[in-house]
Amino acid sequence: MPHEPQPQPADELDAEAVRTWSSLALAALGRAREDIDAINVYPVADADTGTNLYLTAESADRGLAEAFPEVTDGTARTSLAEAVRAWAHGALVGARGNSGTILAQLLRGVADVLGDDPAARVEQAGQGPGGLLARALTRAAEEAYAAVAHPVEGTMLTVAGAAARAGEAAGAAAGTAVEVARAAYDGARAALAETPGQLAALGRAGVVDAGGCGLVVVFGALWQALSGEEPAAEPVRDRAVPVPPSPDPCAQEEDGPAYEVIYLLEASEAAVGELRERLDGLGDSLVVVGGDGLWNVHVHVDDPGAAVEAGVVAGRPYRIRITHFGDERRRARGERAQRAVVAVVPGEGLAGLCGEAGATTVLVRPGEPPAVAELLDAVRRAHAREVVLLQGGADLRAAAAAAAEQARAEGVRVAVIPTRSAVQGLAALAVHDPEGSFDEDVVAMTAAAGATRYGELAVAERQSFTSAGICQAGDVLGLIDGDVAVIGSGLAETAEAVLDRMLGSGGELVTLVLGPDVPDAVAERLEAYVQQGHLAVDTVTYRGGRYSAPLLVGVE
């Protein structure tokens, strides 16, 4: 059961106060999200800042709720440290967009101070609740600035910094936690009103910063949680914060990178330092937040595949989201694309490849198929009247059908193409025609997928019976259309045997998708093998990335 916001007028910053702060912030962002979306100008006028902040706060609140066990005797069993750490972690794993990623780092900064054990907290400057809260807000602003590769004033960073300074001043004057919270809220509101004069894009559009606007909502919720008093109005409606009419997104410049890439990353701090340098050279709006081995990476680039590959070099990326800004700008104008493709793929390299082709991608890892909600979210992100869903595997048929059914109930026309392998999805995507009729496009894509025979190489984990005989642990298995057809000892030799069988019935194009540990020499050998035995057959090779099988083969 969701926690109901219950403001408590007490100068006590405990776990329940944090829970109330989270609930009030989520509710207030829910009320303000559309208004914040409408004034979203910087860094990209894609009308999603309010939504991204809300979804990030929702994930944070969900993480916090999980830290509160059900109790029957009324005794609290969650400490302040446990609460703020769970809150920050929930924000980190669910952060959306540039603004949501920064909000996640702000909460992490709060947790870095309030998440210490009680003995350590009394050593903090100020010691009392007011001084401790002020220090937490200062740490939050410091870490947010540090997370952004190139901080820009006139944004939510500016609002966070002003709130922290106002809170520190109140804390230095021996203010209570309520007084610190009120000072931070007032400081944030005043800073927000100044943002149009600090950032040219805001001044031209005549609006305050959307991310800063959402942050004022969060500070207002903090003050309300501790004081029990409700802020006068949401900042986008409050006359104390001037907000001229929203700009016409059509008039915004559309220069800059074409894609937004976000993913969670398991990596060391040293590896993340190198990742920052690499991504900074690929694009802009780079924000990397987190710590202790888990990071949330956000960047705007023209080459999404390269951004994902950089994550693979640094560590283990997952929950990869690639968004094309052309689609977002249409949404900002209240428009839907006529048609889009959603592709489920088993590797980051394939995700980048499909993203470059204009598809919205869902990354699947071995043993962790995406849930219905994840597929439905991808259909919604495609923001189109018609969506072609490439399901990516026979085991995803039920989830894809359920997601399609829910999307249809929301007014989206969805067709599921029962692709059983990523190579079938690539074949379908190659013939996708967004300008033709929906039915003709679906028929053509289905035919292309169905006409593509698919093979896969895997390594046997144990002795077992297969359709090709008994295999031993470590044997290389060559599967064709889902059945084991060849058992071999080496990857290249087994792949050649698979190609012989697949090309025995003809073919014009061979697609090879290499797994992360397969050397380029194997691809060169297989390309030469096809050319020698089948002069009229072309070969294309891609890198599947982590989670991809050692080798995928498609024959069209």
C-alpha positions as semicolon CSV with decimal commas, in nm:
position;residue;x (nm);y (nm);z (nm)
1;M;0,000;0,000;0,000
2;P;0,151;0,339;-0,094
3;H;0,250;0,566;0,192
4;E;0,009;0,857;0,235
5;P;0,177;1,196;0,283
6;Q;0,140;1,291;0,650
7;P;0,324;1,617;0,722
8;Q;0,450;1,632;1,078
9;P;0,507;1,977;1,232
10;A;0,814;1,873;1,431
11;D;1,179;1,968;1,419
12;E;1,290;1,607;1,386
13;L;1,461;1,469;1,082
14;D;1,400;1,098;1,115
15;A;1,312;0,812;0,882
16;E;0,942;0,893;0,887
17;A;1,012;1,257;0,800
18;V;1,217;1,143;0,499
19;R;0,935;0,912;0,395
20;T;0,688;1,199;0,418
21;W;0,922;1,427;0,224
22;S;0,943;1,168;-0,054
23;S;0,567;1,117;-0,069
24;L;0,491;1,488;-0,074
25;A;0,754;1,551;-0,343
26;L;0,613;1,274;-0,560
27;A;0,257;1,403;-0,524
28;A;0,360;1,763;-0,597
29;L;0,566;1,664;-0,902
30;G;0,267;1,465;-1,024
31;R;0,053;1,778;-1,009
32;A;0,317;1,996;-1,173
33;R;0,461;1,759;-1,433
34;E;0,258;1,883;-1,731
35;D;0,329;2,248;-1,651
36;I;0,700;2,173;-1,612
37;D;0,701;1,976;-1,938
38;A;0,546;2,278;-2,111
39;I;0,836;2,511;-2,021
40;N;1,112;2,260;-2,098
41;V;1,360;2,449;-2,319
42;Y;1,710;2,354;-2,207
43;P;1,920;2,154;-2,291
44;V;1,670;2,006;-2,541
45;A;1,317;2,133;-2,598
46;D;1,163;1,787;-2,575
47;A;0,885;1,856;-2,320
48;D;0,978;1,578;-2,079
49;T;1,155;1,736;-1,781
50;G;0,849;1,723;-1,556
51;T;0,779;1,365;-1,656
52;N;1,142;1,259;-1,603
53;L;1,153;1,418;-1,259
54;Y;0,825;1,254;-1,164
55;L;0,936;0,908;-1,282
56;T;1,267;0,944;-1,098
57;A;1,088;1,051;-0,779
58;E;0,849;0,760;-0,822
59;S;1,137;0,513;-0,841
60;A;1,299;0,678;-0,538
61;D;0,977;0,659;-0,339
62;R;0,937;0,294;-0,433
63;G;1,290;0,219;-0,315
64;L;1,222;0,401;0,011
65;A;0,897;0,214;0,068
66;E;1,081;-0,116;0,040
67;A;1,301;-0,011;0,332
68;F;0,998;0,010;0,562
69;P;0,886;-0,337;0,672
70;E;0,527;-0,400;0,770
71;V;0,485;-0,358;1,145
72;T;0,201;-0,465;1,373
73;D;0,310;-0,316;1,705
74;G;0,366;0,040;1,587
75;T;0,742;0,023;1,650
76;A;0,955;0,182;1,379
77;R;1,226;-0,048;1,253
78;T;1,390;0,174;0,991
79;S;1,666;0,418;1,080
80;L;1,727;0,755;0,918
81;A;2,045;0,619;0,760
82;E;1,864;0,320;0,609
83;A;1,583;0,541;0,480
84;V;1,797;0,798;0,298
85;R;2,022;0,532;0,148
86;A;1,722;0,338;0,014
87;W;1,571;0,661;-0,120
88;A;1,889;0,759;-0,303
89;H;1,936;0,408;-0,443
90;G;1,578;0,402;-0,575
91;A;1,641;0,731;-0,754
92;L;1,969;0,609;-0,898
93;V;1,830;0,292;-1,057
94;G;1,522;0,469;-1,194
95;A;1,664;0,807;-1,300
96;R;1,520;0,942;-1,626
97;G;1,667;1,211;-1,847
98;N;1,913;1,485;-1,764
99;S;1,703;1,633;-1,483
100;G;1,618;1,301;-1,322
101;T;1,983;1,196;-1,324
102;I;2,082;1,518;-1,145
103;L;1,799;1,473;-0,894
104;A;1,932;1,123;-0,820
105;Q;2,276;1,267;-0,744
106;L;2,123;1,533;-0,520
107;L;1,956;1,263;-0,316
108;R;2,281;1,071;-0,303
109;G;2,449;1,380;-0,158
110;V;2,181;1,399;0,109
111;A;2,237;1,030;0,185
112;D;2,613;1,079;0,208
113;V;2,556;1,303;0,512
114;L;2,240;1,163;0,668
115;G;2,329;0,804;0,583
116;D;2,617;0,789;0,834
117;D;2,568;0,607;1,161
118;P;2,449;0,817;1,458
119;A;2,795;0,837;1,617
120;A;2,940;0,979;1,297
121;R;2,652;1,224;1,250
122;V;2,711;1,400;1,582
123;E;3,055;1,494;1,455
124;Q;2,903;1,677;1,159
125;A;2,923;2,056;1,161
126;G;2,628;2,198;1,352
127;Q;2,547;1,865;1,520
128;G;2,180;1,956;1,566
129;P;1,903;1,873;1,316
130;G;1,924;2,216;1,150
131;G;2,298;2,213;1,099
132;L;2,291;1,851;0,984
133;L;2,021;1,918;0,725
134;A;2,209;2,226;0,600
135;R;2,524;2,018;0,557
136;A;2,328;1,752;0,369
137;L;2,189;2,009;0,125
138;T;2,535;2,152;0,069
139;R;2,681;1,810;-0,001
140;A;2,395;1,742;-0,242
141;A;2,467;2,056;-0,444
142;E;2,842;1,985;-0,447
143;E;2,796;1,631;-0,576
144;A;2,545;1,739;-0,839
145;Y;2,788;1,996;-0,979
146;A;3,066;1,738;-0,978
147;A;2,850;1,485;-1,166
148;V;2,788;1,717;-1,463
149;A;3,075;1,728;-1,711
150;H;3,021;2,095;-1,800
151;P;2,797;2,270;-1,543
152;V;2,583;2,554;-1,677
153;E;2,437;2,829;-1,461
154;G;2,069;2,913;-1,494
155;T;1,977;2,546;-1,453
156;M;1,866;2,324;-1,165
157;L;2,230;2,320;-1,050
158;T;2,202;2,693;-0,983
159;V;1,879;2,639;-0,789
160;A;2,037;2,359;-0,585
161;G;2,339;2,573;-0,502
162;A;2,126;2,871;-0,393
163;A;1,909;2,648;-0,174
164;A;2,219;2,500;-0,010
165;R;2,369;2,843;0,063
166;A;2,046;2,970;0,214
167;G;2,016;2,656;0,424
168;E;2,377;2,685;0,544
169;A;2,315;3,045;0,651
170;A;2,013;2,941;0,852
171;G;2,202;2,647;1,001
172;A;2,498;2,868;1,097
173;A;2,256;3,089;1,288
174;A;2,156;2,783;1,495
175;G;1,833;2,750;1,303
176;T;1,609;2,450;1,347
177;A;1,556;2,194;1,073
178;V;1,226;2,364;0,987
179;E;1,401;2,700;0,955
180;V;1,675;2,550;0,740
181;A;1,416;2,385;0,517
182;R;1,220;2,709;0,479
183;A;1,539;2,904;0,400
184;A;1,637;2,647;0,138
185;Y;1,291;2,661;-0,021
186;D;1,293;3,042;-0,033
187;G;1,647;3,044;-0,170
188;A;1,551;2,797;-0,442
189;R;1,245;3,002;-0,544
190;A;1,447;3,320;-0,564
191;A;1,717;3,152;-0,772
192;L;1,459;3,003;-1,007
193;A;1,315;3,346;-1,080
194;E;1,660;3,462;-1,191
195;T;1,731;3,178;-1,435
196;P;1,592;3,351;-1,751
197;G;1,860;3,617;-1,707
198;Q;2,137;3,361;-1,668
199;L;2,072;3,131;-1,962
200;A;2,010;3,278;-2,306
201;A;1,783;2,993;-2,420
202;L;1,549;3,062;-2,128
203;G;1,558;3,438;-2,183
204;R;1,466;3,403;-2,550
205;A;1,178;3,172;-2,465
206;G;1,064;3,378;-2,167
207;V;1,054;3,088;-1,919
208;V;1,229;2,978;-1,601
209;D;1,436;2,660;-1,603
210;A;1,217;2,351;-1,602
211;G;1,456;2,136;-1,398
212;G;1,496;2,414;-1,142
213;C;1,120;2,446;-1,129
214;G;1,091;2,079;-1,036
215;L;1,362;2,119;-0,773
216;V;1,166;2,401;-0,609
217;V;0,879;2,153;-0,580
218;V;1,110;1,909;-0,400
219;F;1,234;2,177;-0,155
220;G;0,876;2,285;-0,094
221;A;0,792;1,926;-0,003
222;L;1,084;1,919;0,244
223;W;0,958;2,228;0,420
224;Q;0,603;2,094;0,427
225;A;0,720;1,758;0,566
226;L;0,891;1,928;0,862
227;S;0,653;2,218;0,924
228;G;0,315;2,078;0,832
229;E;0,249;2,395;0,629
230;E;0,160;2,365;0,262
231;P;0,349;2,576;0,007
232;A;0,132;2,851;-0,135
233;A;0,133;2,712;-0,491
234;E;0,333;2,503;-0,730
235;P;0,621;2,718;-0,865
236;V;0,496;2,717;-1,223
237;R;0,173;2,879;-1,104
238;D;0,307;3,095;-0,821
239;R;0,308;3,468;-0,909
240;A;0,620;3,511;-0,694
241;V;0,805;3,317;-0,964
242;P;0,733;3,483;-1,301
243;V;0,669;3,231;-1,575
244;P;0,574;3,385;-1,912
245;P;0,380;3,175;-2,165
246;S;0,543;2,858;-2,290
247;P;0,755;2,880;-2,605
248;D;0,668;2,721;-2,932
249;P;0,892;2,413;-2,948
250;C;0,877;2,435;-3,326
251;A;1,085;2,751;-3,304
252;Q;1,362;2,589;-3,100
253;E;1,691;2,511;-3,262
254;E;1,731;2,146;-3,346
255;D;2,109;2,149;-3,368
256;G;2,305;1,917;-3,145
257;P;2,328;1,542;-3,095
258;A;2,043;1,328;-3,225
259;Y;2,018;1,069;-2,946
260;E;1,989;1,048;-2,569
261;V;2,158;0,740;-2,419
262;I;2,102;0,630;-2,059
263;Y;2,215;0,314;-1,884
264;L;2,301;0,173;-1,545
265;L;2,662;0,065;-1,514
266;E;2,845;-0,164;-1,275
267;A;3,205;-0,044;-1,279
268;S;3,493;0,074;-1,063
269;E;3,545;0,443;-0,992
270;A;3,869;0,440;-1,193
271;A;3,693;0,292;-1,496
272;V;3,416;0,553;-1,467
273;G;3,677;0,829;-1,473
274;E;3,801;0,700;-1,808
275;L;3,441;0,659;-1,926
276;R;3,368;1,025;-1,855
277;E;3,658;1,134;-2,076
278;R;3,550;0,903;-2,357
279;L;3,185;1,008;-2,350
280;D;3,275;1,376;-2,321
281;G;3,444;1,344;-2,657
282;L;3,138;1,178;-2,811
283;G;2,864;1,425;-2,719
284;D;2,729;1,666;-2,460
285;S;2,493;1,691;-2,159
286;L;2,709;1,427;-1,993
287;V;2,602;1,337;-1,639
288;V;2,742;1,037;-1,452
289;V;2,603;0,982;-1,102
290;G;2,633;0,715;-0,837
291;G;2,917;0,541;-0,659
292;D;3,010;0,224;-0,471
293;G;3,022;0,030;-0,798
294;L;2,684;0,136;-0,941
295;W;2,640;0,435;-1,173
296;N;2,374;0,596;-1,387
297;V;2,513;0,730;-1,715
298;H;2,339;0,996;-1,925
299;V;2,471;1,155;-2,246
300;H;2,350;1,312;-2,572
301;V;2,533;1,175;-2,879
302;D;2,509;1,121;-3,252
303;D;2,652;0,769;-3,224
304;P;2,454;0,575;-2,961
305;G;2,640;0,255;-3,038
306;A;2,971;0,418;-2,945
307;A;2,823;0,548;-2,619
308;V;2,705;0,201;-2,525
309;E;3,033;0,044;-2,631
310;A;3,214;0,287;-2,401
311;G;3,007;0,149;-2,117
312;V;3,101;-0,207;-2,214
313;V;3,469;-0,111;-2,195
314;A;3,418;0,043;-1,850
315;G;3,210;-0,234;-1,694
316;R;2,868;-0,396;-1,719
317;P;2,596;-0,168;-1,864
318;Y;2,229;-0,265;-1,847
319;R;1,881;-0,108;-1,864
320;I;1,998;0,073;-2,175
321;R;1,761;0,340;-2,312
322;I;1,824;0,506;-2,648
323;T;1,589;0,789;-2,745
324;H;1,587;0,977;-3,075
325;F;1,532;1,348;-3,021
326;G;1,335;1,378;-3,343
327;D;1,066;1,168;-3,179
328;E;1,089;1,377;-2,861
329;R;1,056;1,704;-3,053
330;R;0,744;1,574;-3,223
331;R;0,606;1,489;-2,882
332;A;0,697;1,838;-2,760
333;R;0,478;1,977;-3,038
334;G;0,197;1,750;-2,930
335;E;0,253;1,529;-3,232
336;R;0,287;1,154;-3,260
337;A;0,500;0,989;-3,522
338;Q;0,285;0,790;-3,758
339;R;0,484;0,470;-3,712
340;A;0,773;0,338;-3,506
341;V;0,955;0,011;-3,445
342;V;1,034;-0,138;-3,104
343;A;1,305;-0,408;-3,113
344;V;1,402;-0,650;-2,836
345;V;1,773;-0,731;-2,872
346;P;2,026;-0,940;-2,675
347;G;2,332;-0,713;-2,679
348;E;2,441;-0,350;-2,646
349;G;2,595;-0,350;-2,992
350;L;2,269;-0,464;-3,145
351;A;2,081;-0,206;-2,938
352;G;2,300;0,068;-3,080
353;L;2,263;-0,069;-3,433
354;C;1,884;-0,079;-3,411
355;G;1,878;0,261;-3,243
356;E;2,071;0,413;-3,532
357;A;1,810;0,265;-3,765
358;G;1,544;0,458;-3,573
359;A;1,407;0,178;-3,353
360;T;1,329;0,207;-2,984
361;T;1,522;-0,077;-2,822
362;V;1,478;-0,305;-2,523
363;L;1,790;-0,491;-2,408
364;V;1,741;-0,848;-2,288
365;R;2,002;-1,035;-2,083
366;P;2,033;-1,415;-2,060
367;G;1,782;-1,552;-1,812
368;E;1,624;-1,209;-1,755
369;P;1,353;-1,156;-2,018
370;P;1,190;-0,811;-2,011
371;A;0,858;-0,789;-1,829
372;V;0,533;-0,673;-1,986
373;A;0,575;-0,333;-1,819
374;E;0,917;-0,282;-1,978
375;L;0,787;-0,365;-2,325
376;L;0,484;-0,140;-2,274
377;D;0,714;0,143;-2,162
378;A;0,915;0,103;-2,483
379;V;0,597;0,122;-2,693
380;R;0,498;0,439;-2,511
381;R;0,845;0,591;-2,556
382;A;0,819;0,530;-2,930
383;H;0,533;0,783;-2,917
384;A;0,368;0,676;-3,241
385;R;0,017;0,601;-3,359
386;E;0,137;0,272;-3,504
387;V;0,407;0,048;-3,357
388;V;0,572;-0,265;-3,495
389;L;0,708;-0,476;-3,209
390;L;0,990;-0,719;-3,290
391;Q;0,960;-0,960;-2,999
392;G;1,313;-1,102;-3,023
393;G;1,252;-1,458;-2,904
394;A;0,990;-1,730;-2,877
395;D;0,995;-1,704;-2,496
396;L;0,880;-1,341;-2,520
397;R;0,565;-1,413;-2,717
398;A;0,329;-1,391;-2,419
399;A;0,487;-1,075;-2,277
400;A;0,487;-0,905;-2,620
401;A;0,122;-0,996;-2,677
402;A;0,023;-0,862;-2,334
403;A;0,214;-0,536;-2,385
404;A;0,056;-0,493;-2,729
405;E;-0,291;-0,550;-2,587
406;Q;-0,240;-0,285;-2,320
407;A;-0,100;-0,040;-2,575
408;R;-0,402;-0,098;-2,800
409;A;-0,627;-0,008;-2,507
410;E;-0,441;0,325;-2,496
411;G;-0,519;0,391;-2,861
412;V;-0,193;0,270;-3,022
413;R;-0,214;0,034;-3,316
414;V;0,040;-0,242;-3,249
415;A;0,150;-0,541;-3,453
416;V;0,381;-0,804;-3,304
417;I;0,622;-0,973;-3,545
418;P;0,721;-1,310;-3,394
419;T;1,095;-1,284;-3,452
420;R;1,281;-1,571;-3,285
421;S;1,633;-1,431;-3,324
422;A;1,801;-1,093;-3,344
423;V;1,907;-1,164;-3,704
424;Q;1,541;-1,198;-3,801
425;G;1,478;-0,863;-3,637
426;L;1,759;-0,705;-3,838
427;A;1,612;-0,848;-4,158
428;A;1,269;-0,709;-4,072
429;L;1,410;-0,370;-3,981
430;A;1,597;-0,355;-4,313
431;V;1,271;-0,359;-4,513
432;H;1,074;-0,133;-4,277
433;D;0,891;0,135;-4,477
434;P;0,744;0,406;-4,253
435;E;0,590;0,581;-4,554
436;G;0,382;0,284;-4,676
437;S;0,060;0,154;-4,528
438;F;0,079;-0,013;-4,187
439;D;-0,056;-0,345;-4,310
440;E;0,182;-0,361;-4,605
441;D;0,476;-0,270;-4,383
442;V;0,389;-0,539;-4,129
443;V;0,348;-0,800;-4,404
444;A;0,683;-0,708;-4,561
445;M;0,866;-0,713;-4,227
446;T;0,705;-1,041;-4,127
447;A;0,799;-1,196;-4,461
448;A;1,160;-1,076;-4,430
449;A;1,188;-1,219;-4,079
450;G;1,027;-1,547;-4,181
451;A;1,253;-1,584;-4,484
452;T;1,564;-1,551;-4,266
453;R;1,698;-1,879;-4,134
454;Y;1,878;-1,829;-3,808
455;G;2,164;-2,007;-3,643
456;E;2,341;-1,970;-3,313
457;L;2,658;-2,104;-3,155
458;A;2,665;-2,184;-2,784
459;V;2,897;-2,366;-2,546
460;A;2,755;-2,669;-2,363
461;E;2,761;-2,631;-1,985
462;R;2,718;-3,004;-1,910
463;Q;2,680;-3,342;-2,072
464;S;2,336;-3,379;-2,228
465;F;2,136;-3,538;-2,507
466;T;2,067;-3,322;-2,813
467;S;1,904;-3,369;-3,150
468;A;2,258;-3,411;-3,293
469;G;2,374;-3,662;-3,034
470;I;2,535;-3,651;-2,691
471;C;2,743;-3,343;-2,612
472;Q;3,000;-3,296;-2,339
473;A;3,064;-2,991;-2,122
474;G;3,270;-2,743;-2,326
475;D;3,153;-2,864;-2,667
476;V;3,047;-2,599;-2,917
477;L;2,686;-2,644;-3,021
478;G;2,564;-2,523;-3,359
479;L;2,189;-2,456;-3,354
480;I;1,980;-2,400;-3,667
481;D;1,627;-2,267;-3,630
482;G;1,642;-2,350;-3,260
483;D;1,758;-2,714;-3,283
484;V;2,112;-2,847;-3,228
485;A;2,243;-2,949;-3,569
486;V;2,619;-2,966;-3,515
487;I;2,842;-3,058;-3,221
488;G;3,203;-2,941;-3,254
489;S;3,514;-2,865;-3,057
490;G;3,606;-2,525;-3,199
491;L;3,403;-2,211;-3,264
492;A;3,524;-2,143;-3,620
493;E;3,501;-2,504;-3,735
494;T;3,151;-2,544;-3,593
495;A;3,042;-2,217;-3,749
496;E;3,163;-2,334;-4,090
497;A;2,961;-2,654;-4,055
498;V;2,654;-2,450;-3,961
499;L;2,704;-2,221;-4,261
500;D;2,736;-2,521;-4,495
501;R;2,401;-2,656;-4,379
502;M;2,224;-2,321;-4,383
503;L;2,352;-2,227;-4,730
504;G;2,278;-2,574;-4,869
505;S;1,928;-2,460;-4,957
506;G;2,048;-2,129;-5,104
507;G;2,081;-1,774;-4,985
508;E;2,184;-1,425;-5,092
509;L;2,304;-1,263;-4,771
510;V;2,476;-1,398;-4,459
511;T;2,461;-1,190;-4,141
512;L;2,714;-1,264;-3,867
513;V;2,673;-1,118;-3,518
514;L;2,982;-1,174;-3,304
515;G;2,971;-1,207;-2,927
516;P;3,197;-1,001;-2,699
517;D;3,476;-1,257;-2,669
518;V;3,498;-1,366;-3,033
519;P;3,811;-1,225;-3,207
520;D;3,789;-1,043;-3,538
521;A;3,998;-1,320;-3,693
522;V;3,700;-1,557;-3,663
523;A;3,480;-1,315;-3,856
524;E;3,747;-1,275;-4,126
525;R;3,779;-1,653;-4,156
526;L;3,403;-1,702;-4,189
527;E;3,367;-1,421;-4,443
528;A;3,641;-1,579;-4,655
529;Y;3,480;-1,921;-4,615
530;V;3,146;-1,795;-4,748
531;Q;3,311;-1,611;-5,036
532;Q;3,510;-1,918;-5,146
533;G;3,214;-2,154;-5,144
534;H;2,934;-1,919;-5,246
535;L;3,054;-1,642;-5,476
536;A;2,710;-1,482;-5,513
537;V;2,647;-1,455;-5,140
538;D;2,729;-1,131;-4,957
539;T;2,834;-1,123;-4,591
540;V;2,784;-0,850;-4,330
541;T;2,930;-0,863;-3,979
542;Y;2,825;-0,682;-3,662
543;R;2,934;-0,683;-3,301
544;G;2,651;-0,794;-3,075
545;G;2,806;-0,667;-2,754
546;R;2,781;-0,810;-2,406
547;Y;2,497;-1,058;-2,344
548;S;2,501;-1,158;-2,711
549;A;2,561;-1,526;-2,795
550;P;2,913;-1,620;-2,914
551;L;2,783;-1,611;-3,271
552;L;2,449;-1,548;-3,439
553;V;2,403;-1,637;-3,805
554;G;2,130;-1,524;-4,040
555;V;2,081;-1,642;-4,398
556;E;1,840;-1,457;-4,626
